[in-house]
XYZ file of C-alpha atoms in Angstrom:
681
model
C 42.552 43.412 -246.553
C 42.114 41.529 -243.275
C 45.506 40.372 -242.004
C 45.375 37.215 -239.851
C 47.726 34.343 -239.357
C 46.793 30.766 -240.124
C 48.858 29.366 -237.308
C 48.477 30.300 -233.682
C 50.151 29.955 -230.306
C 50.421 31.639 -226.999
C 53.374 33.658 -225.806
C 55.596 31.661 -223.501
C 55.300 32.696 -219.860
C 58.864 33.096 -218.694
C 59.346 32.548 -214.976
C 63.105 32.092 -214.908
C 65.035 33.607 -212.027
C 66.433 37.088 -212.745
C 69.893 38.223 -211.670
C 70.332 41.093 -209.264
C 71.838 44.127 -210.938
C 74.234 46.490 -209.240
C 74.337 50.028 -210.588
C 75.876 50.113 -214.061
C 77.846 53.135 -215.158
C 76.136 55.027 -217.953
C 77.576 58.103 -219.640
C 75.729 61.377 -219.381
C 73.258 61.961 -222.244
C 74.712 63.580 -225.348
C 71.353 65.004 -226.388
C 68.581 66.519 -224.313
C 65.377 64.617 -225.016
C 62.585 64.973 -222.484
C 59.443 62.869 -222.208
C 56.953 65.002 -220.323
C 53.722 63.176 -221.083
C 52.293 59.880 -222.312
C 53.084 58.832 -225.905
C 55.845 61.420 -226.138
C 53.877 64.646 -226.663
C 50.533 66.376 -226.194
C 49.414 65.246 -229.664
C 50.109 61.584 -228.676
C 52.365 60.950 -231.678
C 54.272 58.135 -229.929
C 57.387 59.190 -231.856
C 60.800 60.382 -230.643
C 62.743 61.480 -233.742
C 65.844 62.619 -231.832
C 67.278 59.264 -230.679
C 70.932 59.330 -231.793
C 72.271 56.299 -229.924
C 69.966 53.376 -230.564
C 69.595 51.990 -234.082
C 68.517 48.636 -235.527
C 72.116 47.476 -235.968
C 73.361 47.998 -232.413
C 70.122 46.906 -230.740
C 70.412 43.572 -232.601
C 74.187 43.280 -232.048
C 74.175 41.501 -228.685
C 75.310 44.608 -226.801
C 71.792 45.749 -225.956
C 70.397 44.651 -222.612
C 69.521 45.534 -219.042
C 71.781 48.285 -217.647
C 70.443 49.017 -214.184
C 67.316 49.014 -212.072
C 66.035 50.913 -209.071
C 65.217 49.239 -205.774
C 61.820 47.604 -205.630
C 59.246 50.318 -204.990
C 56.971 50.474 -201.957
C 54.167 47.967 -201.502
C 50.882 48.581 -199.684
C 50.061 46.101 -196.931
C 51.765 43.303 -198.835
C 50.214 44.157 -202.223
C 53.112 44.682 -204.651
C 53.428 47.932 -206.603
C 52.737 48.025 -210.330
C 53.332 50.719 -212.925
C 50.302 51.163 -215.147
C 51.715 54.673 -215.678
C 54.551 55.252 -218.135
C 57.813 56.660 -216.710
C 58.423 60.315 -217.563
C 61.858 61.874 -217.999
C 63.670 65.219 -217.747
C 67.152 65.116 -219.253
C 68.745 68.023 -217.372
C 67.084 69.096 -214.138
C 68.787 71.541 -211.764
C 68.631 69.947 -208.339
C 71.116 72.348 -206.715
C 73.149 75.291 -208.012
C 75.444 74.024 -210.744
C 74.337 70.391 -210.400
C 72.122 68.846 -213.062
C 70.663 65.370 -213.189
C 68.744 63.306 -215.707
C 65.704 62.136 -213.783
C 62.800 59.737 -214.331
C 59.479 60.201 -212.553
C 57.224 57.253 -211.750
C 54.012 56.686 -209.791
C 52.582 53.414 -208.528
C 49.333 51.664 -207.762
C 50.419 51.534 -204.119
C 50.144 55.307 -203.719
C 53.655 56.739 -204.164
C 55.466 59.091 -206.536
C 59.246 58.928 -207.082
C 62.102 60.783 -208.716
C 64.811 58.319 -209.814
C 68.326 59.136 -210.975
C 69.109 57.762 -214.466
C 72.819 58.567 -214.992
C 75.801 58.515 -212.641
C 76.326 61.974 -211.178
C 79.020 62.458 -208.577
C 78.503 59.680 -206.078
C 74.905 58.960 -207.084
C 74.331 55.810 -209.138
C 71.654 55.329 -211.782
C 68.578 53.805 -210.192
C 68.978 55.714 -206.945
C 65.767 57.195 -205.562
C 66.191 60.969 -205.237
C 62.853 61.550 -203.492
C 59.644 59.706 -202.739
C 56.288 61.225 -201.850
C 53.448 59.263 -200.332
C 50.342 60.511 -202.122
C 47.832 58.658 -199.979
C 47.917 56.492 -196.888
C 45.099 54.281 -198.194
C 45.044 53.695 -201.972
C 41.856 52.318 -203.492
C 41.202 48.608 -204.014
C 43.744 47.635 -201.360
C 46.666 49.119 -203.247
C 45.697 47.907 -206.715
C 44.187 51.223 -207.814
C 46.201 54.042 -206.337
C 47.539 55.527 -209.539
C 46.658 54.089 -212.976
C 47.306 57.090 -215.216
C 50.495 58.619 -216.574
C 51.255 62.035 -215.020
C 52.303 65.117 -216.970
C 55.244 67.467 -216.358
C 55.251 71.261 -216.593
C 58.983 72.049 -216.749
C 58.428 75.829 -216.681
C 56.691 75.577 -213.313
C 58.806 72.614 -212.154
C 55.649 70.584 -211.503
C 54.627 66.963 -211.794
C 50.832 66.682 -211.973
C 49.642 63.263 -210.800
C 46.336 61.736 -209.711
C 45.656 59.284 -206.908
C 42.619 57.324 -205.729
C 42.378 57.438 -201.966
C 40.426 55.127 -199.601
C 37.613 52.785 -200.623
C 35.195 55.601 -201.444
C 36.882 56.053 -204.834
C 37.851 59.637 -204.016
C 40.288 61.154 -206.525
C 42.834 63.908 -206.002
C 45.182 65.790 -208.326
C 48.595 66.603 -206.862
C 51.145 69.152 -208.086
C 54.605 68.077 -206.909
C 57.856 70.005 -207.188
C 60.170 68.181 -209.608
C 63.212 68.752 -207.387
C 61.799 67.892 -203.974
C 58.462 66.119 -204.356
C 56.848 68.763 -202.146
C 53.231 69.757 -202.796
C 52.646 73.115 -204.506
C 50.537 75.670 -202.571
C 46.782 75.136 -202.990
C 47.116 71.497 -203.961
C 45.987 68.688 -203.933
C 42.687 69.284 -205.689
C 39.734 66.992 -205.019
C 37.787 65.768 -208.049
C 34.423 64.955 -206.521
C 30.716 65.772 -206.514
C 31.254 69.113 -204.788
C 33.698 70.194 -207.504
C 31.843 68.859 -210.567
C 28.199 69.453 -209.623
C 28.528 73.190 -209.095
C 26.213 75.155 -211.400
C 27.665 75.684 -214.864
C 30.570 73.249 -214.533
C 29.167 70.321 -216.561
C 28.627 71.493 -220.143
C 26.427 68.561 -221.183
C 22.947 68.452 -219.697
C 21.954 67.641 -216.145
C 24.222 64.692 -215.473
C 25.807 64.645 -212.033
C 28.984 63.124 -210.654
C 28.209 60.846 -207.707
C 30.648 60.339 -204.876
C 31.177 56.707 -203.912
C 30.665 55.341 -207.423
C 33.583 53.641 -209.149
C 35.166 56.365 -211.262
C 38.456 55.139 -212.742
C 41.088 57.723 -213.678
C 43.226 55.691 -216.103
C 43.667 58.164 -218.954
C 47.007 59.981 -219.051
C 46.967 63.614 -217.974
C 47.617 66.344 -220.534
C 48.388 70.066 -220.439
C 47.489 72.988 -222.657
C 50.475 74.579 -224.390
C 50.578 77.447 -221.871
C 50.155 75.120 -218.892
C 46.962 76.902 -217.810
C 44.651 73.895 -218.227
C 45.169 70.326 -217.047
C 42.939 67.639 -218.591
C 41.771 64.682 -216.485
C 39.522 61.907 -217.861
C 37.358 59.385 -216.012
C 35.591 56.108 -216.848
C 35.013 53.220 -217.008
C 31.425 52.156 -217.746
C 28.669 54.282 -216.300
C 29.678 57.671 -217.686
C 32.792 59.383 -218.880
C 33.938 62.739 -217.573
C 36.497 65.066 -219.132
C 37.598 67.617 -216.551
C 39.440 70.856 -217.317
C 41.455 72.022 -214.294
C 42.648 75.592 -213.775
C 46.290 75.205 -212.690
C 46.865 78.864 -211.717
C 44.176 78.987 -209.027
C 43.647 75.272 -208.451
C 40.070 74.315 -209.208
C 37.761 72.659 -211.733
C 37.195 75.179 -214.531
C 34.667 73.105 -216.519
C 33.730 69.525 -217.319
C 31.885 67.492 -219.929
C 29.992 64.274 -219.201
C 29.579 61.695 -221.942
C 25.819 61.589 -221.447
C 23.396 64.401 -220.772
C 21.017 62.195 -218.770
C 22.247 60.450 -215.643
C 20.095 57.365 -216.246
C 21.770 56.734 -219.618
C 25.006 55.137 -218.504
C 27.629 54.859 -221.221
C 30.686 56.539 -222.687
C 33.502 55.962 -220.204
C 36.726 57.808 -221.079
C 39.004 55.036 -219.857
C 41.735 54.660 -222.500
C 45.298 54.928 -221.208
C 46.182 57.824 -223.552
C 43.643 60.246 -222.072
C 42.993 63.458 -224.000
C 45.151 64.643 -226.913
C 45.689 68.242 -228.012
C 46.438 69.702 -231.430
C 48.394 72.822 -232.392
C 45.133 74.768 -232.642
C 44.439 74.114 -228.933
C 41.567 71.703 -229.581
C 41.060 68.741 -227.257
C 40.144 65.183 -228.360
C 39.081 62.068 -226.499
C 37.438 58.723 -227.332
C 34.547 57.246 -225.373
C 33.472 53.668 -224.788
C 30.471 51.451 -224.090
C 28.939 49.893 -220.951
C 30.208 46.476 -219.926
C 27.394 46.051 -217.390
C 24.727 46.746 -220.008
C 26.252 44.060 -222.232
C 26.129 41.515 -219.424
C 22.526 42.512 -218.731
C 21.695 42.044 -222.441
C 20.288 45.557 -222.802
C 20.921 45.417 -226.549
C 20.752 48.416 -228.854
C 18.169 50.072 -226.592
C 20.967 50.371 -224.005
C 23.084 52.313 -226.504
C 20.481 55.136 -226.597
C 20.892 56.011 -230.296
C 17.934 58.409 -230.234
C 19.074 60.452 -227.231
C 20.470 63.937 -227.692
C 23.650 64.683 -225.790
C 24.593 61.015 -225.575
C 28.161 60.458 -226.798
C 29.094 56.881 -226.070
C 31.297 55.066 -228.645
C 32.534 58.310 -230.229
C 35.540 60.580 -230.721
C 34.847 64.069 -229.366
C 36.487 67.388 -230.260
C 36.402 70.363 -227.887
C 37.485 73.944 -227.670
C 38.385 75.175 -224.186
C 38.311 78.932 -223.683
C 38.635 80.640 -220.317
C 35.133 82.126 -220.462
C 33.243 79.398 -222.341
C 34.965 76.342 -220.878
C 34.774 72.987 -222.634
C 32.576 73.299 -225.723
C 31.841 70.382 -228.051
C 32.876 71.444 -231.567
C 32.857 68.194 -233.533
C 32.312 64.443 -233.262
C 32.789 61.138 -235.031
C 30.844 57.944 -234.370
C 31.518 54.716 -236.331
C 28.761 53.507 -238.640
C 28.145 50.362 -236.536
C 28.224 51.940 -233.083
C 24.870 50.448 -232.095
C 25.934 46.842 -232.672
C 29.433 47.209 -231.245
C 28.481 49.245 -228.173
C 25.745 46.731 -227.344
C 28.460 44.048 -227.321
C 31.026 46.151 -225.396
C 33.342 46.277 -228.440
C 34.207 49.877 -227.791
C 36.763 52.221 -229.328
C 37.451 53.971 -226.012
C 40.514 51.899 -225.138
C 42.529 53.525 -227.931
C 43.638 57.142 -228.046
C 43.248 59.833 -230.681
C 46.537 60.723 -232.416
C 47.092 64.095 -234.106
C 48.705 63.998 -237.574
C 49.706 67.115 -239.510
C 50.691 66.858 -243.184
C 52.893 69.164 -245.210
C 51.053 71.946 -247.005
C 49.847 70.873 -250.436
C 50.312 67.143 -249.863
C 46.590 66.499 -249.333
C 43.251 68.254 -249.227
C 43.039 67.035 -245.603
C 46.241 68.297 -243.938
C 44.787 68.229 -240.409
C 44.208 64.566 -239.557
C 43.226 62.470 -236.576
C 43.786 58.709 -236.315
C 42.555 56.102 -233.848
C 43.334 52.399 -233.756
C 42.781 49.667 -233.202
C 39.974 49.544 -230.583
C 38.468 46.278 -229.446
C 37.179 45.579 -232.954
C 40.688 45.891 -234.383
C 39.895 48.742 -236.787
C 41.872 51.872 -237.573
C 40.071 55.135 -238.331
C 41.297 58.296 -240.071
C 39.448 61.613 -239.747
C 39.694 65.119 -241.131
C 39.870 66.920 -237.815
C 39.570 70.283 -239.577
C 36.019 69.219 -240.501
C 34.852 66.599 -238.015
C 32.046 64.638 -239.701
C 29.555 64.371 -236.831
C 27.219 66.932 -235.289
C 27.261 68.352 -231.780
C 23.693 67.532 -230.759
C 23.159 63.820 -231.452
C 24.826 60.804 -233.046
C 23.686 59.585 -236.451
C 21.146 56.786 -236.778
C 22.264 53.171 -236.490
C 23.721 51.666 -239.670
C 24.974 48.302 -240.862
C 26.489 49.596 -244.114
C 30.283 50.112 -243.797
C 30.300 52.383 -246.842
C 28.262 54.951 -244.873
C 31.050 55.439 -242.349
C 32.067 59.097 -242.222
C 35.789 58.572 -241.650
C 38.237 58.957 -244.571
C 37.795 55.657 -246.419
C 40.188 53.995 -248.837
C 38.832 53.798 -252.410
C 39.037 49.997 -252.548
C 36.682 47.391 -251.098
C 37.809 46.086 -247.703
C 37.931 42.293 -247.801
C 36.760 41.908 -244.201
C 33.676 44.040 -244.870
C 32.807 43.189 -248.468
C 32.534 46.905 -249.244
C 34.309 50.157 -248.626
C 34.660 50.980 -244.970
C 37.155 51.328 -242.097
C 40.343 49.266 -242.306
C 40.233 46.103 -240.196
C 43.792 45.467 -238.959
C 43.350 42.666 -236.426
C 40.804 40.049 -237.504
C 38.539 38.283 -237.846
C 36.026 41.076 -238.139
C 33.017 40.800 -235.819
C 30.268 43.143 -234.611
C 29.275 40.808 -231.767
C 32.405 39.154 -230.296
C 35.150 41.379 -228.932
C 34.899 42.067 -225.209
C 37.365 41.101 -222.415
C 39.892 38.535 -223.686
C 38.305 38.507 -227.159
C 39.135 42.181 -227.769
C 41.637 42.797 -230.563
C 43.368 45.935 -229.232
C 43.380 48.475 -226.417
C 46.431 50.490 -227.415
C 47.199 53.844 -229.030
C 48.945 53.795 -232.405
C 52.281 55.502 -233.080
C 53.261 57.420 -236.202
C 56.580 57.638 -238.049
C 57.643 59.594 -241.119
C 60.789 58.221 -242.701
C 63.558 60.347 -244.221
C 62.312 59.238 -247.651
C 58.876 60.728 -246.940
C 56.869 57.569 -246.166
C 54.297 58.210 -243.420
C 53.373 55.100 -241.430
C 51.183 54.230 -238.467
C 52.021 51.288 -236.181
C 49.307 49.409 -234.302
C 49.571 46.715 -231.629
C 47.018 44.133 -230.538
C 46.288 40.528 -231.419
C 44.446 38.821 -234.185
C 42.249 36.014 -232.910
C 41.092 32.486 -233.513
C 38.848 30.001 -231.740
C 35.093 29.881 -231.437
C 35.014 32.886 -229.099
C 38.086 34.620 -230.558
C 39.961 34.263 -227.265
C 43.131 32.657 -228.697
C 45.769 35.169 -229.751
C 47.596 34.715 -233.055
C 49.855 36.892 -235.211
C 49.846 39.531 -236.390
C 50.064 41.606 -233.218
C 52.062 44.411 -234.836
C 50.868 45.930 -238.113
C 52.135 48.873 -240.140
C 49.567 50.985 -241.982
C 50.541 53.439 -244.707
C 49.114 56.932 -244.814
C 48.362 57.503 -248.501
C 48.347 61.100 -249.709
C 48.188 62.976 -253.001
C 47.808 66.662 -253.749
C 44.201 67.825 -253.850
C 42.737 64.539 -252.555
C 41.746 63.315 -249.079
C 44.237 61.080 -247.266
C 43.365 57.454 -246.516
C 44.904 54.345 -244.958
C 46.106 51.058 -246.383
C 47.675 48.062 -244.605
C 51.329 47.933 -245.561
C 53.052 45.172 -243.561
C 52.389 42.727 -240.707
C 54.785 41.076 -238.237
C 53.982 37.340 -238.216
C 56.467 35.729 -235.797
C 55.415 36.995 -232.352
C 52.226 36.450 -230.361
C 51.200 39.057 -227.792
C 48.775 38.606 -224.914
C 47.629 42.177 -224.186
C 50.251 44.573 -225.591
C 50.597 48.191 -224.594
C 50.947 51.047 -227.028
C 53.885 51.019 -229.460
C 56.392 53.863 -229.512
C 58.865 54.695 -232.280
C 62.412 56.006 -231.925
C 64.426 57.345 -234.867
C 67.057 59.908 -235.797
C 65.812 62.476 -238.322
C 63.588 59.855 -239.956
C 66.307 57.188 -240.038
C 67.140 54.141 -237.892
C 63.505 53.666 -236.870
C 62.696 51.145 -234.121
C 59.254 50.155 -232.846
C 59.192 49.364 -229.120
C 56.407 47.798 -227.072
C 55.722 46.102 -223.737
C 53.491 43.057 -223.391
C 52.431 42.273 -219.793
C 52.443 38.669 -221.039
C 49.049 37.964 -219.479
C 45.411 38.108 -220.624
C 43.485 41.291 -219.951
C 41.313 39.531 -217.361
C 44.229 38.326 -215.240
C 44.833 40.014 -211.904
C 48.419 41.267 -212.229
C 49.022 41.489 -208.479
C 49.155 37.737 -207.831
C 52.375 35.952 -206.751
C 52.443 33.933 -209.975
C 51.999 36.924 -212.309
C 54.123 36.422 -215.448
C 57.089 38.613 -216.208
C 56.505 41.337 -218.798
C 58.293 41.284 -222.170
C 59.937 44.227 -223.947
C 60.190 44.011 -227.755
C 62.150 45.972 -230.385
C 61.325 45.733 -234.113
C 62.910 47.361 -237.137
C 60.454 50.055 -238.245
C 61.189 49.479 -241.951
C 61.126 45.679 -242.122
C 59.279 44.765 -238.862
C 62.098 42.289 -238.202
C 62.417 41.357 -234.532
C 65.631 42.975 -233.295
C 65.519 42.051 -229.627
C 63.192 40.852 -226.883
C 63.665 40.496 -223.155
C 63.698 37.040 -221.593
C 63.613 37.031 -217.810
C 64.957 40.529 -217.122
C 61.638 42.319 -216.532
C 59.411 41.982 -213.494
C 55.588 42.045 -213.707
C 54.077 45.329 -214.853
C 50.631 46.866 -215.263
C 48.257 46.913 -218.217
C 48.545 49.368 -221.098
C 52.072 50.463 -220.164
C 54.568 51.715 -222.753
C 58.368 52.133 -222.661
C 60.110 55.495 -222.500
C 62.886 55.710 -225.129
C 65.173 58.671 -224.473
C 68.891 59.453 -224.681
C 69.981 55.909 -225.479
C 67.865 54.404 -222.695
C 64.677 52.363 -222.741
C 62.960 52.872 -219.385
C 60.350 50.319 -218.298
C 58.218 50.546 -215.168
C 57.420 47.221 -213.479
C 57.521 46.963 -209.678
C 60.642 49.113 -210.040
C 62.234 51.209 -212.776
C 64.397 49.176 -215.175
C 66.683 50.643 -217.844
C 67.931 48.990 -221.034
C 70.591 50.222 -223.433
C 73.951 49.515 -225.012
C 76.581 47.982 -222.760
C 80.165 49.164 -222.980
C 82.521 47.413 -225.409
C 81.812 43.729 -225.902
C 80.118 43.371 -222.514
C 77.104 41.107 -222.867
C 75.964 41.157 -219.232
C 75.458 44.056 -216.849
C 78.351 44.858 -214.569
C 78.607 43.357 -211.078
C 75.910 40.722 -211.521
C 75.124 38.580 -208.522
C 72.994 35.857 -210.089
C 70.801 34.576 -207.255
C 70.102 37.753 -205.334
C 66.757 38.583 -206.949
C 64.296 35.911 -207.872
C 60.672 35.459 -208.667
C 58.459 34.421 -205.756
C 58.703 30.689 -205.093
C 56.432 28.611 -207.265
C 53.241 27.558 -205.515
C 50.786 24.839 -206.401
C 47.576 26.428 -207.612
C 44.439 24.409 -208.170
C 42.908 24.533 -211.667
C 39.811 26.221 -210.248
C 41.829 28.952 -208.559
C 43.917 29.527 -211.687
C 40.771 29.937 -213.786
C 39.162 32.197 -211.174
C 42.269 34.418 -211.100
C 42.344 34.640 -214.903
C 38.634 35.212 -215.580
C 36.997 36.530 -212.401
C 39.306 38.036 -209.811
C 39.942 41.356 -211.547
C 36.390 42.401 -210.585
C 35.271 40.115 -207.765
C 38.439 40.250 -205.665
C 38.208 44.050 -205.591
C 34.538 44.222 -204.672
C 33.951 46.823 -207.370
C 30.734 48.847 -207.531
C 27.780 46.493 -207.999
C 30.039 43.415 -208.163
C 29.738 40.867 -205.326
C 33.000 40.082 -203.569
C 34.442 36.576 -203.684
C 33.333 35.958 -200.104
C 29.728 36.651 -201.137
C 30.007 34.266 -204.088
C 31.377 31.605 -201.756
C 28.062 31.519 -199.887
C 26.062 30.764 -203.040
C 25.047 27.193 -203.981
C 27.509 25.706 -206.446
C 24.777 24.979 -209.079
C 23.792 28.667 -209.007
C 27.359 29.716 -209.854
C 27.530 27.148 -212.647
C 24.222 28.386 -214.063
C 25.371 32.031 -213.988
C 28.553 31.151 -215.872
C 26.866 28.812 -218.334
C 23.719 30.642 -219.422
C 23.243 33.531 -217.036
C 24.547 37.049 -216.637
C 28.203 35.981 -216.464
C 28.158 33.727 -219.528
C 30.005 36.315 -221.685
C 32.852 36.361 -219.165
C 33.065 32.542 -219.276
C 33.024 32.423 -223.048
C 35.434 29.739 -224.245
C 35.483 27.775 -220.978
C 34.457 24.126 -220.984
C 31.805 22.796 -218.622
C 34.565 21.114 -216.600
C 36.409 24.422 -216.234
C 33.234 26.216 -215.145
C 32.627 23.469 -212.599
C 36.201 23.907 -211.332
C 35.638 27.647 -210.762
C 32.395 26.995 -208.887
C 34.039 24.289 -206.765
C 36.944 26.569 -205.920
C 34.593 29.385 -204.878
C 32.388 27.201 -202.683
C 35.022 24.891 -201.261
C 38.449 26.391 -201.766
C 38.321 29.963 -200.378
């Protein structure tokens, strides 16, 4: 069944002035719940089942709200910081003998890492910065691409592993920082570059080579093997993906796997915010994407390379990683329609693979893997114990949904007219779904209730309009995992939330207490994917809480949050909801009947003053600046565009290479962009 609303609307951009918050007193945590990696654990479940304080009743009671916030974090040459990375948390960290603190760790696009106090301890207030480490003096893209990925914590070694992009040569480093001091561990940082990856025997997929100076984006969250011996680092976005296995004992690249065996076949970026996931058997999983540039160049299915061995764009890959053998491809899955969707940049690589383990005897497929929703808005379920694809080459192109090798529901899917993958965010399309027309770029979260119901929660946006660029409900959908003894598991849409409209939501996370009192949390940056989130008029982000059983809206922020980065998720631990914006902000239950944070001074913090922005500039910022203002690889900078004749810009946006990016714009709006570029810079 394809769930889509009949009515539509855009989320209101809230630019009201926020009050300055003094430090609010918060009691020490009653339960030790750490969040050491993205989406709660190495398997990317997105589920904290040990939250004893927050429940649907008290979150909706009027007592829930903003508790405290840190100071604004460091900018880079006037470019404000943003947190694309999710805050991590250690509930009881020994800073000095006999003194323990609950500490959050955050990293920013401007090139810094921080440890931030989260509960009053002695004379230290929540929100106080305990240490800051400058990871690079010159972050990439003028401070917009220092750090984009969520770090990972190794508590046993007291290390925070974090990546940073330094200078305009797109050079990446991995740092290992001491949790207590922020000091670098001996032998670190480690450079991830051509010298490290092009050594003989490192790349385990053909003759592809990593090229210094190309735009390699490290957005995927870091992950660690269970013994901490291997650190997994993923790269995208378009040309090729790279999964890198780092030896943490003697810092160095142990092995790597490129998404294509041939360097000329550019596809398969591993750019999703969840990075790699790991199962209890030690296997590693990651999803790959398509090539945005090939779509703009109209390369078609030939640019997907369906007949090439060792080419793994638009796929989910499974690896083993042994000390002697390194990364070895052990299984794959590629959707039936990968040729059509990859040619249109409707890739699955923006969503992460989630490990699901079922109770013994509940299904013939107890070891599962789920991914959803991807740009097409589908959710996929796989038997990871027997991955359906080979390890040499993808299957031939298909247009028959019933041939898909994922675990299909027995009934016909209305969106497809046959059996096939479940379409969650509609309408279904094999040709429209890139940039602002994409349905989802988030990683689903799972939840198993005390009564035994196993659900998956997906965020995104259903669409309407000729180019599917208008967001409509549902943006939050619950999918039921259907199981029976002796039969394969499958998925079925169970419930959709129809009151809220999201712009580009991050991944949902679920909090509960032993399967009860479930709450679904999510952050929406409140801006289209194509908008540059570093502008003075960037909207404030919105935090949402929904009842996991009914999907009823329990609470949403109004003007409390500052602007954040894309694909961010909240950290729900020990009665707190931590959100990274241009600072760390904490929400929770206020004492007694208090409905506002303590010691509020209303006018102390405010949004930047409103400025008049021409229609052409506003459209340029929303549709063009994310690439052209950064001068990304192969993309002309705005100053270069400004020297072009205005008719040439109009032609490129109307019927030329950039027409897909201008999809949905009127001729008057295209003219306004061209006029702004040629006359208004």
